[in-house]
Short mmCIF file of C-alpha atoms in Angstrom, two decimals:
data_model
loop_
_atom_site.label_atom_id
_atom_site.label_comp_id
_atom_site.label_asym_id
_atom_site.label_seq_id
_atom_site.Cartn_x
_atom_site.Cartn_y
_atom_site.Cartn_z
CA UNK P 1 154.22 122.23 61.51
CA UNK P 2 154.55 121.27 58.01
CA UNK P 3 153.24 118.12 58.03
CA UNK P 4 150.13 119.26 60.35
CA UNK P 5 148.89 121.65 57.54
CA UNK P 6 149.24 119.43 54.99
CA UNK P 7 147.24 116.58 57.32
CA UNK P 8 144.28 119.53 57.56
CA UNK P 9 144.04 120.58 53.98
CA UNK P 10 143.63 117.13 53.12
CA UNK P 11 141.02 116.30 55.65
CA UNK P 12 137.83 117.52 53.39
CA UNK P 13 138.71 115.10 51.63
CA UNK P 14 137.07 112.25 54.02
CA UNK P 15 133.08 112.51 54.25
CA UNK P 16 131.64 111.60 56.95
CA UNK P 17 128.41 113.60 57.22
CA UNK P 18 124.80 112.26 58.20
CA UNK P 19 124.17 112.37 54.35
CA UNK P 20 126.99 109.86 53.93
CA UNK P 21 127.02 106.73 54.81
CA UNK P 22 126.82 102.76 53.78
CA UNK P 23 125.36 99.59 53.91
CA UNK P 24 127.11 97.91 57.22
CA UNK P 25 128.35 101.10 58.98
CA UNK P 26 128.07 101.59 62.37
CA UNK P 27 126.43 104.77 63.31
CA UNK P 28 125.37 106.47 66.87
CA UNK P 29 122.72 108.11 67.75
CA UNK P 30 122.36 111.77 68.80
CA UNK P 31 118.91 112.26 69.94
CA UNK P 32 118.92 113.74 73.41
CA UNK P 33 115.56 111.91 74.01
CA UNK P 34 116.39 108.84 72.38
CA UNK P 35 115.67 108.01 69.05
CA UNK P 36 112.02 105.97 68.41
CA UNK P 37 112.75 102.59 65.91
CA UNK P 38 109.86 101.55 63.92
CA UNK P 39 108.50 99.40 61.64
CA UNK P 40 108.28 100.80 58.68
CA UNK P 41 108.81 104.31 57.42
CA UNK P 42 106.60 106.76 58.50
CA UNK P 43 105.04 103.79 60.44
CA UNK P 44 103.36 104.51 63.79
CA UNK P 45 104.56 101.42 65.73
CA UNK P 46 107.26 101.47 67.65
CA UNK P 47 109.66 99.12 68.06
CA UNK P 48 111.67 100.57 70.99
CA UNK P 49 113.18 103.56 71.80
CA UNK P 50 117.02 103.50 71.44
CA UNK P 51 118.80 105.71 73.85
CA UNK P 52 120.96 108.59 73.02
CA UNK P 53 124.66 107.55 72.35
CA UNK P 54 123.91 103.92 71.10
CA UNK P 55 124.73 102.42 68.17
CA UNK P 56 123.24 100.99 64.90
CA UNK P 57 123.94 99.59 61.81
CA UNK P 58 122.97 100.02 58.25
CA UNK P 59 120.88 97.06 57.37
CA UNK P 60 120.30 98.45 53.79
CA UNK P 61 121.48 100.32 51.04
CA UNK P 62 120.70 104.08 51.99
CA UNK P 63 118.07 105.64 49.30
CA UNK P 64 116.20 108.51 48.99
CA UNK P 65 112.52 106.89 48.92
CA UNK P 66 111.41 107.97 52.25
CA UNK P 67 112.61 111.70 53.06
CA UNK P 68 111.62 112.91 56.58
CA UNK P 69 112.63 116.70 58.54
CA UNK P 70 112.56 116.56 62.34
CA UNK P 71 113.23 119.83 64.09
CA UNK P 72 114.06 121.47 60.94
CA UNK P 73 116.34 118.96 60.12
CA UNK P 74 116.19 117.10 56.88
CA UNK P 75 116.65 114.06 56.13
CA UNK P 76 115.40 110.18 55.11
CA UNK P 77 114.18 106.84 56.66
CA UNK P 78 117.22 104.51 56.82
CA UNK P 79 116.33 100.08 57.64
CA UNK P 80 119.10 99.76 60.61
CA UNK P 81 120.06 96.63 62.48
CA UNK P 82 120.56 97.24 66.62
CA UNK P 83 121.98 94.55 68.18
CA UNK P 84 121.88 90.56 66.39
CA UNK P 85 118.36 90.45 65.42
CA UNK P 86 116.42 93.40 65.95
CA UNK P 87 115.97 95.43 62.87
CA UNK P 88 113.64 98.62 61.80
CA UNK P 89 113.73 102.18 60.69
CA UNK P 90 114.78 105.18 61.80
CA UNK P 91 115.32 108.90 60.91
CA UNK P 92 118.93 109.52 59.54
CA UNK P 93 118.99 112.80 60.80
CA UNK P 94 120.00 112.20 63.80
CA UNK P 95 122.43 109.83 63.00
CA UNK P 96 126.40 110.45 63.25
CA UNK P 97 129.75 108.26 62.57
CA UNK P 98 130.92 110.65 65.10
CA UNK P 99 131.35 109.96 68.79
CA UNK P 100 128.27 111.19 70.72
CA UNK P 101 128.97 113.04 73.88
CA UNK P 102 128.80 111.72 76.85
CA UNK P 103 126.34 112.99 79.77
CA UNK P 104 129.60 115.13 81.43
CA UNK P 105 130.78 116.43 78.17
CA UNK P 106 130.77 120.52 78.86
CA UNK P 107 132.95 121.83 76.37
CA UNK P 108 134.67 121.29 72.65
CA UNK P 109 137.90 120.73 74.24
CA UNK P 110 136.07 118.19 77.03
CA UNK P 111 134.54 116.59 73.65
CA UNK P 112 137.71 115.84 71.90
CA UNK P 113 139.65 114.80 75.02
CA UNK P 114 137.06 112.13 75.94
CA UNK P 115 136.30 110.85 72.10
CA UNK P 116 139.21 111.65 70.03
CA UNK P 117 142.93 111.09 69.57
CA UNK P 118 145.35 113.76 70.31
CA UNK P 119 147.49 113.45 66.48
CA UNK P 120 150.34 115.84 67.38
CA UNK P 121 151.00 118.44 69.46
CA UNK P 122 149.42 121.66 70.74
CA UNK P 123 150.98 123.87 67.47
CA UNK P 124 151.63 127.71 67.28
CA UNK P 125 149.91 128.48 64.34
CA UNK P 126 149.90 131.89 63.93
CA UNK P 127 150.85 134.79 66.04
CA UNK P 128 150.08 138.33 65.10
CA UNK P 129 151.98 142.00 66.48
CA UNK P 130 148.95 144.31 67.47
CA UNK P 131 151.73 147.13 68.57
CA UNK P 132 148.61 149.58 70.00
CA UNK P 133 146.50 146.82 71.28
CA UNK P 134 148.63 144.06 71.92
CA UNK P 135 149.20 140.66 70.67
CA UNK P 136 146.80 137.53 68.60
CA UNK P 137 148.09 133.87 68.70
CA UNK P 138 146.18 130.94 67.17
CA UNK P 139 147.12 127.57 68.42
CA UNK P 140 146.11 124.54 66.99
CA UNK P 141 145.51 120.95 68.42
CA UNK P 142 144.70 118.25 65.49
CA UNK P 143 143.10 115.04 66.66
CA UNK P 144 141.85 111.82 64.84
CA UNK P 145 139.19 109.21 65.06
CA UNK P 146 138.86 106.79 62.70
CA UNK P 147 141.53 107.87 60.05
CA UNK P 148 139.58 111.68 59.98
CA UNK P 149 141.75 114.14 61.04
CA UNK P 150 139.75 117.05 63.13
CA UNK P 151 141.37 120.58 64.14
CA UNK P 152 140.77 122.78 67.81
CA UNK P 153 141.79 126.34 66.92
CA UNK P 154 142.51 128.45 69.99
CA UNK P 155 142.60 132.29 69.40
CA UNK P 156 143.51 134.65 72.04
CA UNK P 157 143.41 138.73 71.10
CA UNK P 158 142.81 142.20 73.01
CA UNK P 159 139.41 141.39 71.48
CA UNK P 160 138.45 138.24 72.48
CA UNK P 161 138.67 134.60 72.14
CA UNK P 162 137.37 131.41 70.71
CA UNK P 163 137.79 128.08 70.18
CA UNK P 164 136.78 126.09 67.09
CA UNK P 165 136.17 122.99 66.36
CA UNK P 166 136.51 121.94 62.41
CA UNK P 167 134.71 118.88 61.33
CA UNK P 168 135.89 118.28 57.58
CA UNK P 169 133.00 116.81 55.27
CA UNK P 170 130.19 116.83 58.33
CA UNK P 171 127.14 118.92 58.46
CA UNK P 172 125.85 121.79 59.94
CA UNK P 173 122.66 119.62 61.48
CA UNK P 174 125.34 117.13 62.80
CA UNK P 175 127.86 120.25 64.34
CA UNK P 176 124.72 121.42 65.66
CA UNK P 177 123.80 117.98 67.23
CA UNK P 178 127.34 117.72 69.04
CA UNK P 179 127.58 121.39 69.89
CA UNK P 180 123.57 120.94 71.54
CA UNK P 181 125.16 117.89 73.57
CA UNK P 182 128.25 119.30 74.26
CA UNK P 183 126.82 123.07 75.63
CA UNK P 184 123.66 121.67 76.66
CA UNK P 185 123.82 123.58 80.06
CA UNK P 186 124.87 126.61 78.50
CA UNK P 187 122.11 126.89 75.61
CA UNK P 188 119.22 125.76 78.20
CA UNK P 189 120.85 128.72 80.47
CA UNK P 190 120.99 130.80 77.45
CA UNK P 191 117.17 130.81 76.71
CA UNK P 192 116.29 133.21 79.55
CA UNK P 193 118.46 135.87 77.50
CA UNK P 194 116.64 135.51 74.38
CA UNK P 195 113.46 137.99 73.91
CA UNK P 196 110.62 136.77 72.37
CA UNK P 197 109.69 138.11 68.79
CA UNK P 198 106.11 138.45 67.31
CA UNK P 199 106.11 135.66 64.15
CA UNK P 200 103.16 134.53 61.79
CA UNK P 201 101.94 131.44 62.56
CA UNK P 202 100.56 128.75 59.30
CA UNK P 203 96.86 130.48 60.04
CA UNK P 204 98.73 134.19 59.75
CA UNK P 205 97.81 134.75 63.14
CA UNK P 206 100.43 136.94 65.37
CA UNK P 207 102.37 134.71 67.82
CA UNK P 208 105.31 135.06 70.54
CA UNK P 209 108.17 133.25 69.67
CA UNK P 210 111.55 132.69 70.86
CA UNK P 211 114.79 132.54 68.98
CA UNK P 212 115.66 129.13 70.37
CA UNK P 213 112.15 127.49 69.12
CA UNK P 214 113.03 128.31 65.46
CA UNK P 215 116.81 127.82 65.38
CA UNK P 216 116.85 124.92 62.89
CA UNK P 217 114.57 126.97 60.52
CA UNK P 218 117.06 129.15 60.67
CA UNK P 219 120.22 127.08 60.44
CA UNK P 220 119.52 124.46 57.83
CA UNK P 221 118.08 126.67 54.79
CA UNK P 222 121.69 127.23 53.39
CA UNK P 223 122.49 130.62 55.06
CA UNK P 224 126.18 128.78 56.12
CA UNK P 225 126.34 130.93 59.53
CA UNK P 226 124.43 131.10 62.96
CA UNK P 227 125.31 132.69 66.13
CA UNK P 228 123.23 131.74 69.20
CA UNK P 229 124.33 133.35 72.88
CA UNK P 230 125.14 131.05 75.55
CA UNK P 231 125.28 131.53 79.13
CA UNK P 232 127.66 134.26 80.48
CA UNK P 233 128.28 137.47 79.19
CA UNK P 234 129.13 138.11 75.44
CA UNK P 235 129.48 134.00 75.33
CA UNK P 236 128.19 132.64 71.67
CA UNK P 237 127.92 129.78 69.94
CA UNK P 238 128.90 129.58 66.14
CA UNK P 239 127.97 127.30 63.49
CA UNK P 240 130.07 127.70 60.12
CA UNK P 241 130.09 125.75 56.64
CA UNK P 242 132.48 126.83 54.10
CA UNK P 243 135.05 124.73 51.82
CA UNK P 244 133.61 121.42 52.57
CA UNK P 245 134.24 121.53 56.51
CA UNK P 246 132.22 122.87 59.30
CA UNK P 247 133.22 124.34 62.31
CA UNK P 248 131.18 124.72 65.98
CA UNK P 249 132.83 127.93 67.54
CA UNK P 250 132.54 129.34 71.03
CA UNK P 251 133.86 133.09 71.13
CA UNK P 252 133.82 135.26 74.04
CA UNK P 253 134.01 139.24 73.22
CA UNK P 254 136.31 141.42 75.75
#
């Protein structure tokens, strides 16, 4: 147990956000559509479309020349090399050292079975006496993939539950990009729950709006917290950023 805490407070440590990366790394893409190559930055021809969960690599130096935001994320044109010739540009944002998804992927704990490495065993973290209510227990599960150490937290409580996934040194535009794949099903379900809300429009002209259309407006301007609902009753997603990790957390109420 020891040796499992000190693994996870040293984790922040190792960045491997979409903001952090190097000339030669390999890098997949998390586009659910596919992710359009082209010619130039900002350029309007397209070299081909590169299908969600392939790979790149980083044909040059990563700079800050071309900035670019794609549904409300932020980020830059980056030259990449896909396969032994073909090379162009693409939008970093939705680019990820971290394991895409696959198409079954349903859950966190589906996510990390699939992609990751189990590091040690399922852990007792923590385990609270509620003597009127009952009893809390965190467990923890640490994994690995490609010397980064990742933590699933399980809570159970009278109140509830969750699990949450920590991602030291990521993102909250690349959590949201694996939660998206990962509860894909469960957010498109979701969207019938949301109610519309009357929003201003560039021309200041009253529109109908859901939630869901402006969540990465609301996400990535440095707020460090989101909950969205998800499909079931009192079922949300959470996004988190604090101490130099993220976490993707999916809490059920009692």
């Amino acid at each position: 147990m020891r040796i499992l805490i000190f693994l996870l407070l040293l984790a922040p440590q190792w960045a491997f956000a979409i903001k952090n990366y190097s000339l030669g790394q390999t890098l997949n893409v998390l586009a659910l559509k596919g992710l359009n190559l082209r010619d130039r930055p900002h350029g309007d021809k397209v070299v081909r479309t590169l299908p969600y969960g392939s790979q790149v690599v980083v044909a040059e130096k990563p700079n800050q020349d071309y900035p670019f935001e794609a549904d409300g994320i932020k980020g830059f044109w980056v030259k990449v090399r896909v396969g032994e010739q073909t090379t162009g540009y693409v939008f970093d944002g939705f680019l990820s050292a971290l394991p895409a998804p696959d198409a079954s992927c349903s859950s966190l704990q589906d996510y990390c079975r699939k992609h990751l490495r189990a590091f040690a065993p399922r852990t007792v973290k923590n385990i609270n006496q509620w003597l009127e209510f009952g009893q809390t227990m965190d467990w923890v599960q640490a994994y690995e993939y490609q010397n980064k150490i990742f933590a699933l937290v399980e809570n159970n409580s009278p109140y509830g539950s969750f699990y949450e996934l920590v991602l030291p040194g990521a993102s909250l535009e690349e959590a949201w990009l694996i939660a998206r794949a990962c509860l894909k099903d469960e957010l498109e379900s979701a969207k019938a729950m949301v109610a519309a809300r009357t929003i201003n429009d560039d021309n200041g002209l009253a529109v109908q709006q859901k939630h869901y259309d402006q969540f990465a407006a609301v996400v990535f301007r440095g707020f460090g917290c989101v909950a969205l609902p998800l499909a079931g009753i009192d079922r949300y997603l959470g996004l988190n950023e604090a101490d130099g990790a993220v976490s993707i957390t999916v809490s059920k109420k009692q």
